[in-house]
Coordinates of C-alpha atoms in Angstrom, one line a residue:
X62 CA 21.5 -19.1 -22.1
X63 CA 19.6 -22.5 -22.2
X64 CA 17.9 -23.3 -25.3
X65 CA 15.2 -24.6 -23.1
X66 CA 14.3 -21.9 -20.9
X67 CA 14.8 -19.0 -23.1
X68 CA 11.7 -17.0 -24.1
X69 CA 10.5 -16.6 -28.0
X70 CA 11.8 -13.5 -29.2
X71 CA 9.7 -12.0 -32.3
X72 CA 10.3 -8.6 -33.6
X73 CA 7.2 -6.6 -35.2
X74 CA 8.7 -4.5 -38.0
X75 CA 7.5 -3.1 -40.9
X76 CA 9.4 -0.4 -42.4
X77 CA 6.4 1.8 -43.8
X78 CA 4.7 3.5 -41.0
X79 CA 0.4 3.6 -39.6
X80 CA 0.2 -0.4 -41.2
X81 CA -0.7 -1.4 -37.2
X82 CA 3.1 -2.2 -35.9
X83 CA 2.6 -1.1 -32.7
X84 CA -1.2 -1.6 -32.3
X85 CA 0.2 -5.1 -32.8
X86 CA 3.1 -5.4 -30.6
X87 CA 0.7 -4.0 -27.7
X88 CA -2.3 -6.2 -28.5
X89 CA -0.6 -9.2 -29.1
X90 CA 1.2 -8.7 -25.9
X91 CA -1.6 -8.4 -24.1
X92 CA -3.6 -11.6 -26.1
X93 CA -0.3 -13.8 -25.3
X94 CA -1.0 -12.7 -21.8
X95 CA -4.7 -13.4 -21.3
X96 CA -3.5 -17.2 -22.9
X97 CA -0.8 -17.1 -19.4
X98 CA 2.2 -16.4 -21.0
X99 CA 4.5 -14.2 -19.7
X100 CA 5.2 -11.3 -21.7
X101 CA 7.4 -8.4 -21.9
X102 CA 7.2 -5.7 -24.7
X103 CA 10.7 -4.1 -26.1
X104 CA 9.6 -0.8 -27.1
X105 CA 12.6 0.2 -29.8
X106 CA 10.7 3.0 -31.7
X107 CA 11.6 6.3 -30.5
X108 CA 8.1 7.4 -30.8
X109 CA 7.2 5.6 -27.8
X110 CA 3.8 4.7 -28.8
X111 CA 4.2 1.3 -27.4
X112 CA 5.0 2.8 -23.8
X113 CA 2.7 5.2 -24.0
X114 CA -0.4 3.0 -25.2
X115 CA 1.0 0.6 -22.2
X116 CA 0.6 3.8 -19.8
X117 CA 4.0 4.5 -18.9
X118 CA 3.8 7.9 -18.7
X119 CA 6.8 10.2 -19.3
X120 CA 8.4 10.8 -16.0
X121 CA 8.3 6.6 -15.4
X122 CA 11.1 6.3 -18.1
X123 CA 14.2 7.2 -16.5
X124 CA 15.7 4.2 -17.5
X125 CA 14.8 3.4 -21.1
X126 CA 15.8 1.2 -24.4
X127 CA 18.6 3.9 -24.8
X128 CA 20.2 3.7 -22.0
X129 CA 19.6 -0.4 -22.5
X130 CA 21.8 0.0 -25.7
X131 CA 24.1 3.1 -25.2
X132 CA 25.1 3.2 -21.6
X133 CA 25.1 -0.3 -20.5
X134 CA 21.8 -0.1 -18.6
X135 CA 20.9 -3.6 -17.0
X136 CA 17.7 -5.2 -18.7
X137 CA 15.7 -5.0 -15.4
X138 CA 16.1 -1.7 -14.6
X139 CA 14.8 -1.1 -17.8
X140 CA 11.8 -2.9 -17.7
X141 CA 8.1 -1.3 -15.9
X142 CA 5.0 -3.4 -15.2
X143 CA 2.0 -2.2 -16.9
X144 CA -1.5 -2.8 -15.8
X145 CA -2.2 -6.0 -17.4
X146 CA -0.9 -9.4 -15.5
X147 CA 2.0 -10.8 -17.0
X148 CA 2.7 -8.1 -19.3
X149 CA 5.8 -5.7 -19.0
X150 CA 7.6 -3.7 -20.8
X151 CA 10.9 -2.0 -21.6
X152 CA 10.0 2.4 -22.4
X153 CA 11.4 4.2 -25.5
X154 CA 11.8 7.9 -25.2
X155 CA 12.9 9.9 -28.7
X156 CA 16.2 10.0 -27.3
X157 CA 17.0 6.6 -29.3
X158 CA 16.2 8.8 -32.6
X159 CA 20.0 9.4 -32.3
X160 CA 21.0 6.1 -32.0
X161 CA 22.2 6.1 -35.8
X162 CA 24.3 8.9 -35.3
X163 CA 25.6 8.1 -32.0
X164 CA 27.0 5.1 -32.7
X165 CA 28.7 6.0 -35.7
X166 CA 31.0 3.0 -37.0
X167 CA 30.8 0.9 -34.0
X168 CA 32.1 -2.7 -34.3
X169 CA 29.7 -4.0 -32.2
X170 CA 26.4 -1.9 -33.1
X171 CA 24.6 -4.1 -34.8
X172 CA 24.5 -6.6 -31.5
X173 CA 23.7 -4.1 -28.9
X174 CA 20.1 -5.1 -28.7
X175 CA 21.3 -9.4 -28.6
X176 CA 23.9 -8.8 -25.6
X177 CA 21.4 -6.6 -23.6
X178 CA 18.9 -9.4 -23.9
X179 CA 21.6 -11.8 -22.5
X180 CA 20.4 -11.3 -19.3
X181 CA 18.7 -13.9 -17.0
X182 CA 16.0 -11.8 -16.5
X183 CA 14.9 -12.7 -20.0
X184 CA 14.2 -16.3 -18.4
X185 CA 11.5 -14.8 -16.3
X186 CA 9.7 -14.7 -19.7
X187 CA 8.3 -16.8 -22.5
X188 CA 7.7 -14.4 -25.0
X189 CA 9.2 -10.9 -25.7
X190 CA 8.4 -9.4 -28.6
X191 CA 10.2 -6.6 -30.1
X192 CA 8.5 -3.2 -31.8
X193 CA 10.6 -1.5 -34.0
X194 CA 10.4 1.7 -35.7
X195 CA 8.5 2.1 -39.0
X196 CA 12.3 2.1 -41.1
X197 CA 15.1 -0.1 -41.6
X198 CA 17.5 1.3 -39.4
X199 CA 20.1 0.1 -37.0
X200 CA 17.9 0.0 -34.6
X201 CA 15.7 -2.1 -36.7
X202 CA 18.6 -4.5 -37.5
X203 CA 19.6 -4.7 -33.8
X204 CA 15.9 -6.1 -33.3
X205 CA 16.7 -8.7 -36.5
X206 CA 20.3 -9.8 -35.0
X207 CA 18.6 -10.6 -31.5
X208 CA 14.8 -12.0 -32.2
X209 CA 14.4 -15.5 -33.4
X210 CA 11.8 -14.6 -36.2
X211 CA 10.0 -11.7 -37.6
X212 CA 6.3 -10.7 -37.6
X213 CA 5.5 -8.5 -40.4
X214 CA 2.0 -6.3 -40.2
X215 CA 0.7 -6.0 -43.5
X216 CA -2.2 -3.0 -44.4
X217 CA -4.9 -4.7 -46.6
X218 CA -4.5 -1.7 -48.7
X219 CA -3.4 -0.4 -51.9
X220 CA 0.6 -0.7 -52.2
X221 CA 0.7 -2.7 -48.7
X222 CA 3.1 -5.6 -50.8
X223 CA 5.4 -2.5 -52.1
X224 CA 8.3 -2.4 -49.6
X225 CA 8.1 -5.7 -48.6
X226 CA 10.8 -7.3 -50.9
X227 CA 13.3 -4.5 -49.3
X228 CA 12.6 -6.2 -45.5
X229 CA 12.6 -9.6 -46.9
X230 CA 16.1 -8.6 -48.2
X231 CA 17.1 -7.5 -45.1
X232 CA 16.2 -10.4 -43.2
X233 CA 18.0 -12.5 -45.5
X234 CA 21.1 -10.4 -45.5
X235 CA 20.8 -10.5 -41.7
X236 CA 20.7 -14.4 -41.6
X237 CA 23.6 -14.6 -44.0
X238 CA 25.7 -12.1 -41.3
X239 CA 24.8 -12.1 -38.0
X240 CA 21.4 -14.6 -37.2
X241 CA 21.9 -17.8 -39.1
X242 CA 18.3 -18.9 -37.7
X243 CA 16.4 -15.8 -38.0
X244 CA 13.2 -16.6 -40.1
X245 CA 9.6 -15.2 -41.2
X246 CA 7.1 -15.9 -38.5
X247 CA 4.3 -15.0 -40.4
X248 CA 2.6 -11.9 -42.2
X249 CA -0.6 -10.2 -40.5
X250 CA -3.0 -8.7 -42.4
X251 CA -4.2 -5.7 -40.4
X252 CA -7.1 -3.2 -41.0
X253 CA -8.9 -5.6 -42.4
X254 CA -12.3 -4.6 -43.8
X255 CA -14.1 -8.0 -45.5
X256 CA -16.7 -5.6 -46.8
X257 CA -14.2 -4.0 -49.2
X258 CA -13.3 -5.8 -52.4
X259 CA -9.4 -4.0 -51.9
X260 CA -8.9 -5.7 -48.6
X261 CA -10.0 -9.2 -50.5
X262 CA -8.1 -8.2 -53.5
X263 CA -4.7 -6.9 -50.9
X264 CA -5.5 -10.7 -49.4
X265 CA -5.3 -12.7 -52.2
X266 CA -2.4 -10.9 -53.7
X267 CA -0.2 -11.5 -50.5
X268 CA -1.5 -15.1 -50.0
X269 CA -0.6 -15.6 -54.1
X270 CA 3.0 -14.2 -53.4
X271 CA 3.9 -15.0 -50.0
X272 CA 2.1 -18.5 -49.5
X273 CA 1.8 -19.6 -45.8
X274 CA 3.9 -17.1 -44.5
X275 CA 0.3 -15.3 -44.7
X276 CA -1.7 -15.9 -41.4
X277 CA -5.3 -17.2 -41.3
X278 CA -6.1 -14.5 -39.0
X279 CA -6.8 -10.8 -39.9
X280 CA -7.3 -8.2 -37.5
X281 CA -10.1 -5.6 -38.9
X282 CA -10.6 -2.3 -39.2
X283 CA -12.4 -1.6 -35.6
X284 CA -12.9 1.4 -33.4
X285 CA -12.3 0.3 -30.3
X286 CA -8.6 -0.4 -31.7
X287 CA -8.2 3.0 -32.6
X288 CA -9.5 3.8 -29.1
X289 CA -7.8 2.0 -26.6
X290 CA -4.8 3.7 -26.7
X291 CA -6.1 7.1 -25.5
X292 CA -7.3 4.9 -22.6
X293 CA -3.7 3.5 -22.6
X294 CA -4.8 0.2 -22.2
X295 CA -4.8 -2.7 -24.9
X296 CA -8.1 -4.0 -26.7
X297 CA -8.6 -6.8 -24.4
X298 CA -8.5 -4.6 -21.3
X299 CA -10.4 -1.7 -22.4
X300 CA -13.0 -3.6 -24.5
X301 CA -12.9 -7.6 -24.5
X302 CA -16.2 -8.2 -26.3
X303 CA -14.5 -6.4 -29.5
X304 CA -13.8 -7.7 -32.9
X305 CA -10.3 -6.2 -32.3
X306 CA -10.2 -7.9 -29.0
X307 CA -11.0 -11.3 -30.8
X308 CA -8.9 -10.7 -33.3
X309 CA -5.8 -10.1 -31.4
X310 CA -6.7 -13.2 -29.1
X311 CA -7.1 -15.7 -32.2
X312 CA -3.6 -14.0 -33.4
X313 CA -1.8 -15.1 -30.3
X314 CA -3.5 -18.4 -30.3
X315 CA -2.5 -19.2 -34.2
X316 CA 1.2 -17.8 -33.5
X317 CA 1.3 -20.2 -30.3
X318 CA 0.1 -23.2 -32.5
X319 CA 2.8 -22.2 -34.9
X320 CA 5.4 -22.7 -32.5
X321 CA 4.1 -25.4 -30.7
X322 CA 3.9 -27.4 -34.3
X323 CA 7.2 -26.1 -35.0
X324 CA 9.0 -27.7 -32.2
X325 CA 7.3 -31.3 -32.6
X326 CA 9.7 -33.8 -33.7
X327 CA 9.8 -34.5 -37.0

């Protein structure tokens, strides 16, 4: 696959659970969007929160992430268009709960997710980002071995650095083994509340320990966040004048700066 064509692959992982994963993965899908990117969504969380909140309703995932991975399923028969222009995405069902199990001692399972994505239908992309369940499973290390870097949501709130070390670990033992180039994209601080002298304090510690992997932007506390999903639309969609909404857009707009800074010749 050409270096030059191939579409940005970030996997949103956190392994402790309700820090804003997949509120993120959707959002910032959607923000990436709005900006004219094409995007499309890997939902690898068996919850299916990502699908869901995308309005893929049940009976639309015949073909899902699982059978993706375990039966060989080609990538665009996977994927469903959502309601938002330029924003698609590949369904979970809770059937990949059993992934762990099902693959047993596998030779190849930790690249299952990385040959699946092999296919030129990626190229119709620019971005794909990954969203991975809240635990460092196989699935989650499938999402290390194919993405090029990582996108950690990080609760501004009491213990939100405790855990960290453990994926930062894993990351590292995943570039040692099987992604040479994987890196840290950044860390998010998400519900935010710049009112609350935790959320400061949760800031400073993380920008103290973790330096510049800590993005400028944080995405608040905010109910229309907490909303949209029973809507099953994203912020921007169901309310664009939100702080969530502006959030997520600014997000997409310092991760594209990133890259785009990234890539200039030294």
């Amino acid at each position: 696959m050409p270096d030059q064509t191939r579409p940005r692959i970030l996997a949103v992982t956190n392994q402790k659970g309700g820090v804003g994963k997949t509120t993120t993965a959707i959002n910032l899908g959607a923000a990436l969007a709005e900006l004219g990117e094409r995007v499309l969504i890997i939902d690898l969380d068996p919850q299916g929160n990502a699908s869901t909140g995308l309005g893929i309703s049940a009976r639309d995932r015949d073909n899902t992430t699982y059978e993706l991975l375990l039966e060989d399923a080609p990538l665009a028969s996977v994927i469903r268009q959502t309601g938002v222009e330029r924003l698609d995405i590949a369904p979970a069902t809770t059937d990949l709960s059993s992934t762990d199990v099902e693959l047993g001692n596998a030779e190849n399972r930790v690249f299952l997710l990385k040959d699946a994505l092999s296919s030129e239908v990626l190229l119709t992309y620019d971005q794909v980002l990954i969203d991975c369940p809240p635990s460092l499973s196989l699935l989650t290390v499938n999402a290390l071995v194919a993405c090029d870097a990582v996108l950690v949501p990080l609760q501004a709130e009491f213990f939100a650095l405790e855990g960290l070390s453990q994926l930062m670990l894993t990351v590292r033992d995943v570039r040692e083994t099987a992604n040479p180039g994987l890196r840290i994209e950044g860390v998010v601080l998400t519900m935010y509340d710049q009112r609350n002298n935790l959320s400061q304090q949760v800031e400073a510690d993380a920008r103290a320990t973790l330096g510049e992997l800590v993005l400028q932007t944080r995405i608040p506390r905010n109910v229309r966040l907490s909303e949209a999903p029973s809507y099953a639309l994203p912020v921007l969609a169901y309310d664009p004048a939100s702080k969530g909404s502006q959030a997520y857009m600014e997000l997409a707009e310092e991760l594209l700066a990133r890259h785009a800074k990234r890539k200039e010749p030294a």
